[in-house]
């Protein structure tokens, strides 16, 4: 069954998970809500120069955070936050876009791949600097696959690609099933990669209970 963004927003518990990596504080992943703007602004403002070069936002202040919250349910975007428990601090943002730009379509066409808004969605992930490299992005990934499947997609592409010198992110995407399909030059002359993930039709086996072998 395929869900619309509105139907998904109506049942936020469907997209809520509690994670723990390496004995640190628990982290709850859940849809972004309007009340998050203050915490989200703090998350954006605290991103290091390197992280904000790798994950670019329109701004890093309260106005930018409010814009992201104002977009809830209004356009083609779905955003999930990672909230540290019990502090309530936002430590990550997972973003989906159901729209493809003409530039995306042309780039993939150059690589011999036809992407469409029926089959493909765009995805990007940003964790707070002190949460990177701790396995949280990978723990969150079964939910990323699930969101794309709920939206009826069979593939996920990277929103804006990934910079070729972003070695951790490339490793992260590769280990979660993406493969590079092409490269392109950014406005500043640096190189980025386009990467794509093919979703299997079934829910992620790792999120299912273990199969019994004694019967
Ligand atoms: C990219 C990101 C979402 C990944 O989430 P994460 O929780 O840090 O990723 P994980 O810890 O699950 O996996 C990272 C992998 O990269 C490896 N890694 C870490 N630093 C690395 C480096 N400098 N070079 C190569 N691999 C590196 C880790 O060892 C791990 O692989 P392993 O499990 O095989 O050991 C997160 O790091 C992030 O937000 N980075 C900044 C913003 C960004 O770059 N976003 C992506 C924009 S396209």
Short mmCIF file of C-alpha atoms and ligand atoms in Angstrom, two decimals:
data_model
loop_
_atom_site.label_atom_id
_atom_site.label_comp_id
_atom_site.label_asym_id
_atom_site.label_seq_id
_atom_site.Cartn_x
_atom_site.Cartn_y
_atom_site.Cartn_z
CA UNK A 1 0.00 0.00 0.00
CA UNK A 2 1.29 3.47 -0.90
CA UNK A 3 0.80 6.39 1.50
CA UNK A 4 0.69 10.12 0.76
CA UNK A 5 2.70 12.60 2.83
CA UNK A 6 -0.56 13.67 4.50
CA UNK A 7 -1.46 10.11 5.47
CA UNK A 8 2.04 9.58 6.85
CA UNK A 9 1.83 12.82 8.85
CA UNK A 10 -1.51 11.70 10.34
CA UNK A 11 0.15 8.71 12.05
CA UNK A 12 3.57 9.96 13.23
CA UNK A 13 4.04 6.81 15.35
CA UNK A 14 4.47 4.87 12.10
CA UNK A 15 7.74 6.76 11.58
CA UNK A 16 8.94 6.81 15.18
CA UNK A 17 11.78 4.58 16.39
CA UNK A 18 14.03 4.55 19.45
CA UNK A 19 17.72 3.79 18.85
CA UNK A 20 20.81 3.32 20.96
CA UNK A 21 24.36 3.28 19.64
CA UNK A 22 27.31 2.14 21.75
CA UNK A 23 25.70 2.78 25.12
CA UNK A 24 25.27 6.56 24.53
CA UNK A 25 21.96 8.31 25.22
CA UNK A 26 18.90 6.92 23.46
CA UNK A 27 17.82 8.76 20.34
CA UNK A 28 14.23 8.90 19.08
CA UNK A 29 13.64 9.36 15.34
CA UNK A 30 10.30 10.98 14.57
CA UNK A 31 8.72 13.36 12.07
CA UNK A 32 9.66 17.04 12.42
CA UNK A 33 6.86 19.06 14.06
CA UNK A 34 6.22 22.82 14.21
CA UNK A 35 7.25 22.99 17.87
CA UNK A 36 10.79 21.88 16.89
CA UNK A 37 11.84 25.22 15.39
CA UNK A 38 13.86 26.40 18.43
CA UNK A 39 15.75 23.11 18.88
CA UNK A 40 16.21 22.81 15.13
CA UNK A 41 17.73 26.30 15.01
CA UNK A 42 20.22 25.28 17.71
CA UNK A 43 21.06 22.12 15.73
CA UNK A 44 21.68 24.13 12.53
CA UNK A 45 23.66 26.87 14.30
CA UNK A 46 25.96 24.32 15.95
CA UNK A 47 26.96 22.53 12.71
CA UNK A 48 30.67 22.91 12.01
CA UNK A 49 31.94 24.59 8.83
CA UNK A 50 32.90 21.16 7.48
CA UNK A 51 29.47 19.63 8.13
CA UNK A 52 27.68 22.60 6.60
CA UNK A 53 29.92 22.33 3.52
CA UNK A 54 28.87 18.70 3.17
CA UNK A 55 25.17 19.31 4.03
CA UNK A 56 24.07 22.69 2.75
CA UNK A 57 20.99 24.44 4.14
CA UNK A 58 19.43 27.74 3.07
CA UNK A 59 20.39 29.16 6.46
CA UNK A 60 21.57 28.11 9.93
CA UNK A 61 19.43 30.29 12.19
CA UNK A 62 15.92 30.44 13.64
CA UNK A 63 14.44 31.82 10.41
CA UNK A 64 15.89 28.87 8.47
CA UNK A 65 14.57 26.42 11.06
CA UNK A 66 11.14 28.04 10.92
CA UNK A 67 11.16 27.74 7.12
CA UNK A 68 11.82 24.00 7.44
CA UNK A 69 8.97 23.71 9.98
CA UNK A 70 6.64 25.84 7.82
CA UNK A 71 7.23 23.38 4.97
CA UNK A 72 5.68 20.52 7.00
CA UNK A 73 2.78 19.11 5.01
CA UNK A 74 2.89 21.98 2.50
CA UNK A 75 5.17 20.80 -0.27
CA UNK A 76 6.86 17.61 -1.38
CA UNK A 77 9.17 17.25 1.62
CA UNK A 78 9.23 14.86 4.56
CA UNK A 79 11.69 15.52 7.37
CA UNK A 80 12.50 13.35 10.36
CA UNK A 81 14.53 14.52 13.34
CA UNK A 82 16.72 12.56 15.71
CA UNK A 83 16.00 13.71 19.25
CA UNK A 84 18.35 12.83 22.11
CA UNK A 85 16.56 11.42 25.16
CA UNK A 86 15.93 12.82 27.72
CA UNK A 87 17.55 16.17 26.84
CA UNK A 88 15.24 16.85 23.89
CA UNK A 89 18.23 18.12 21.89
CA UNK A 90 17.90 17.61 18.12
CA UNK A 91 21.01 15.74 16.93
CA UNK A 92 20.09 14.86 13.37
CA UNK A 93 17.87 15.58 10.41
CA UNK A 94 16.81 13.06 7.73
CA UNK A 95 15.25 14.69 4.68
CA UNK A 96 13.20 13.27 1.82
CA UNK A 97 12.01 15.11 -1.26
CA UNK A 98 9.41 13.64 -3.58
CA UNK A 99 10.16 16.17 -6.32
CA UNK A 100 12.93 15.82 -8.89
CA UNK A 101 14.49 18.81 -10.61
CA UNK A 102 15.22 19.03 -14.33
CA UNK A 103 18.92 19.09 -13.36
CA UNK A 104 18.59 15.79 -11.45
CA UNK A 105 16.79 14.19 -14.36
CA UNK A 106 19.38 15.41 -16.88
CA UNK A 107 22.34 14.26 -14.76
CA UNK A 108 20.92 10.77 -14.37
CA UNK A 109 20.00 10.68 -18.05
CA UNK A 110 23.67 11.36 -18.84
CA UNK A 111 24.47 8.27 -16.76
CA UNK A 112 21.94 6.25 -18.78
CA UNK A 113 19.35 6.12 -15.98
CA UNK A 114 15.77 7.38 -16.27
CA UNK A 115 14.54 8.71 -12.92
CA UNK A 116 10.90 9.67 -12.35
CA UNK A 117 8.84 11.05 -9.46
CA UNK A 118 6.89 7.78 -9.49
CA UNK A 119 9.90 5.56 -8.85
CA UNK A 120 12.49 7.76 -7.14
CA UNK A 121 12.79 10.02 -4.12
CA UNK A 122 15.71 12.14 -2.95
CA UNK A 123 17.31 11.66 0.48
CA UNK A 124 19.88 13.50 2.58
CA UNK A 125 21.15 13.00 6.14
CA UNK A 126 22.83 15.38 8.56
CA UNK A 127 23.97 14.52 12.07
CA UNK A 128 25.33 16.88 14.72
CA UNK A 129 29.13 16.81 14.66
CA UNK A 130 29.40 14.91 17.95
CA UNK A 131 26.98 12.25 16.66
CA UNK A 132 28.84 11.48 13.42
CA UNK A 133 30.73 8.22 13.02
CA UNK A 134 28.95 6.47 15.90
CA UNK A 135 26.75 4.20 13.81
CA UNK A 136 23.55 6.21 14.39
CA UNK A 137 23.06 6.94 10.69
CA UNK A 138 23.22 3.23 9.94
CA UNK A 139 20.87 2.33 12.81
CA UNK A 140 18.40 4.83 11.34
CA UNK A 141 18.68 3.41 7.85
CA UNK A 142 16.01 0.67 8.01
CA UNK A 143 13.52 3.49 8.69
CA UNK A 144 14.84 5.42 5.69
CA UNK A 145 14.12 2.40 3.49
CA UNK A 146 10.71 2.00 5.10
CA UNK A 147 9.75 5.64 4.45
CA UNK A 148 10.68 5.30 0.77
CA UNK A 149 8.64 2.10 0.49
CA UNK A 150 5.63 3.66 2.25
CA UNK A 151 5.81 6.44 -0.33
CA UNK A 152 5.73 3.80 -3.07
CA UNK A 153 9.29 4.38 -4.29
CA UNK A 154 11.59 1.68 -5.64
CA UNK A 155 14.81 3.72 -5.57
CA UNK A 156 16.42 6.42 -3.46
CA UNK A 157 18.90 8.95 -4.88
CA UNK A 158 21.06 11.40 -2.97
CA UNK A 159 19.60 14.89 -2.67
CA UNK A 160 22.29 17.06 -4.30
CA UNK A 161 24.74 14.15 -4.52
CA UNK A 162 27.68 13.71 -2.16
CA UNK A 163 30.97 15.57 -2.35
CA UNK A 164 33.78 13.35 -3.57
CA UNK A 165 35.93 14.30 -0.55
CA UNK A 166 33.16 13.38 1.94
CA UNK A 167 34.70 9.98 2.62
CA UNK A 168 32.62 9.15 5.68
CA UNK A 169 29.33 9.86 3.90
CA UNK A 170 30.38 7.87 0.83
CA UNK A 171 31.30 4.94 3.06
CA UNK A 172 27.97 5.37 4.93
CA UNK A 173 25.91 5.35 1.74
CA UNK A 174 27.85 2.43 0.25
CA UNK A 175 27.49 0.30 3.34
CA UNK A 176 23.76 0.97 3.32
CA UNK A 177 23.37 -0.22 -0.27
CA UNK A 178 23.95 2.84 -2.49
CA UNK A 179 26.23 2.71 -5.50
CA UNK A 180 27.79 5.57 -7.44
CA UNK A 181 26.17 6.18 -10.81
CA UNK A 182 27.99 9.30 -12.02
CA UNK A 183 29.73 12.50 -11.04
CA UNK A 184 29.28 16.22 -11.59
CA UNK A 185 31.04 19.51 -10.90
CA UNK A 186 29.74 21.83 -8.17
CA UNK A 187 29.53 25.63 -8.63
CA UNK A 188 32.87 25.95 -6.77
CA UNK A 189 34.58 23.56 -9.22
CA UNK A 190 34.74 20.60 -6.81
CA UNK A 191 33.53 17.12 -7.69
CA UNK A 192 30.40 15.38 -6.35
CA UNK A 193 28.96 11.92 -6.90
CA UNK A 194 25.43 10.83 -7.67
CA UNK A 195 24.52 7.67 -5.78
CA UNK A 196 21.45 5.47 -5.98
CA UNK A 197 19.89 2.71 -3.87
CA UNK A 198 17.57 0.07 -5.33
CA UNK A 199 14.98 -0.98 -2.74
CA UNK A 200 13.94 -4.59 -2.56
CA UNK A 201 10.14 -5.00 -2.65
CA UNK A 202 10.06 -6.61 0.78
CA UNK A 203 10.61 -4.82 4.11
CA UNK A 204 14.23 -4.78 5.23
CA UNK A 205 15.05 -8.30 6.45
CA UNK A 206 17.15 -6.82 9.28
CA UNK A 207 14.06 -5.15 10.76
CA UNK A 208 12.05 -8.39 10.80
CA UNK A 209 12.02 -10.89 13.67
CA UNK A 210 14.49 -13.76 13.20
CA UNK A 211 13.02 -16.67 11.25
CA UNK A 212 12.52 -19.89 13.25
CA UNK A 213 14.65 -22.73 12.01
CA UNK A 214 13.24 -25.54 14.23
CA UNK A 215 10.01 -26.26 12.38
C1 LIG B 1 26.99 11.08 6.59
C2 LIG B 1 26.35 10.75 7.95
C3 LIG B 1 24.85 10.99 7.88
C4 LIG B 1 26.61 9.27 8.24
O1 LIG B 1 26.03 8.90 9.47
P1 LIG B 1 26.99 8.24 10.60
O2 LIG B 1 26.16 7.83 11.74
O3 LIG B 1 28.13 9.17 10.85
O4 LIG B 1 27.53 6.95 9.78
P2 LIG B 1 27.94 5.55 10.40
O5 LIG B 1 28.71 5.78 11.66
O6 LIG B 1 26.76 4.69 10.43
O7 LIG B 1 28.91 5.02 9.25
C5 LIG B 1 30.05 5.76 8.86
C6 LIG B 1 31.05 4.83 8.21
O8 LIG B 1 32.12 5.62 7.67
C7 LIG B 1 33.36 5.22 8.24
N1 LIG B 1 34.17 6.43 8.31
C8 LIG B 1 34.21 7.36 9.29
N2 LIG B 1 35.11 8.33 8.94
C9 LIG B 1 35.60 7.98 7.74
C10 LIG B 1 36.56 8.56 6.86
N3 LIG B 1 37.16 9.71 7.16
N4 LIG B 1 36.84 7.91 5.70
C11 LIG B 1 36.22 6.76 5.37
N5 LIG B 1 35.29 6.15 6.17
C12 LIG B 1 35.01 6.78 7.33
C13 LIG B 1 33.00 4.63 9.57
O9 LIG B 1 34.03 3.79 10.05
C14 LIG B 1 31.71 3.87 9.18
O10 LIG B 1 32.00 2.71 8.43
P3 LIG B 1 32.16 1.25 9.10
O11 LIG B 1 30.87 0.97 9.84
O12 LIG B 1 32.40 0.35 7.96
O13 LIG B 1 33.33 1.32 10.04
C15 LIG B 1 26.97 11.63 9.08
O14 LIG B 1 28.33 11.31 9.26
C16 LIG B 1 26.84 13.12 8.82
O15 LIG B 1 25.83 13.71 9.14
N6 LIG B 1 27.90 13.75 8.26
C17 LIG B 1 27.92 15.20 8.02
C18 LIG B 1 26.90 15.66 7.01
C19 LIG B 1 27.02 14.88 5.73
O16 LIG B 1 28.12 14.65 5.21
N7 LIG B 1 25.87 14.47 5.20
C20 LIG B 1 25.79 13.77 3.93
C21 LIG B 1 25.69 14.74 2.83
S1 LIG B 1 25.57 13.92 1.27
#
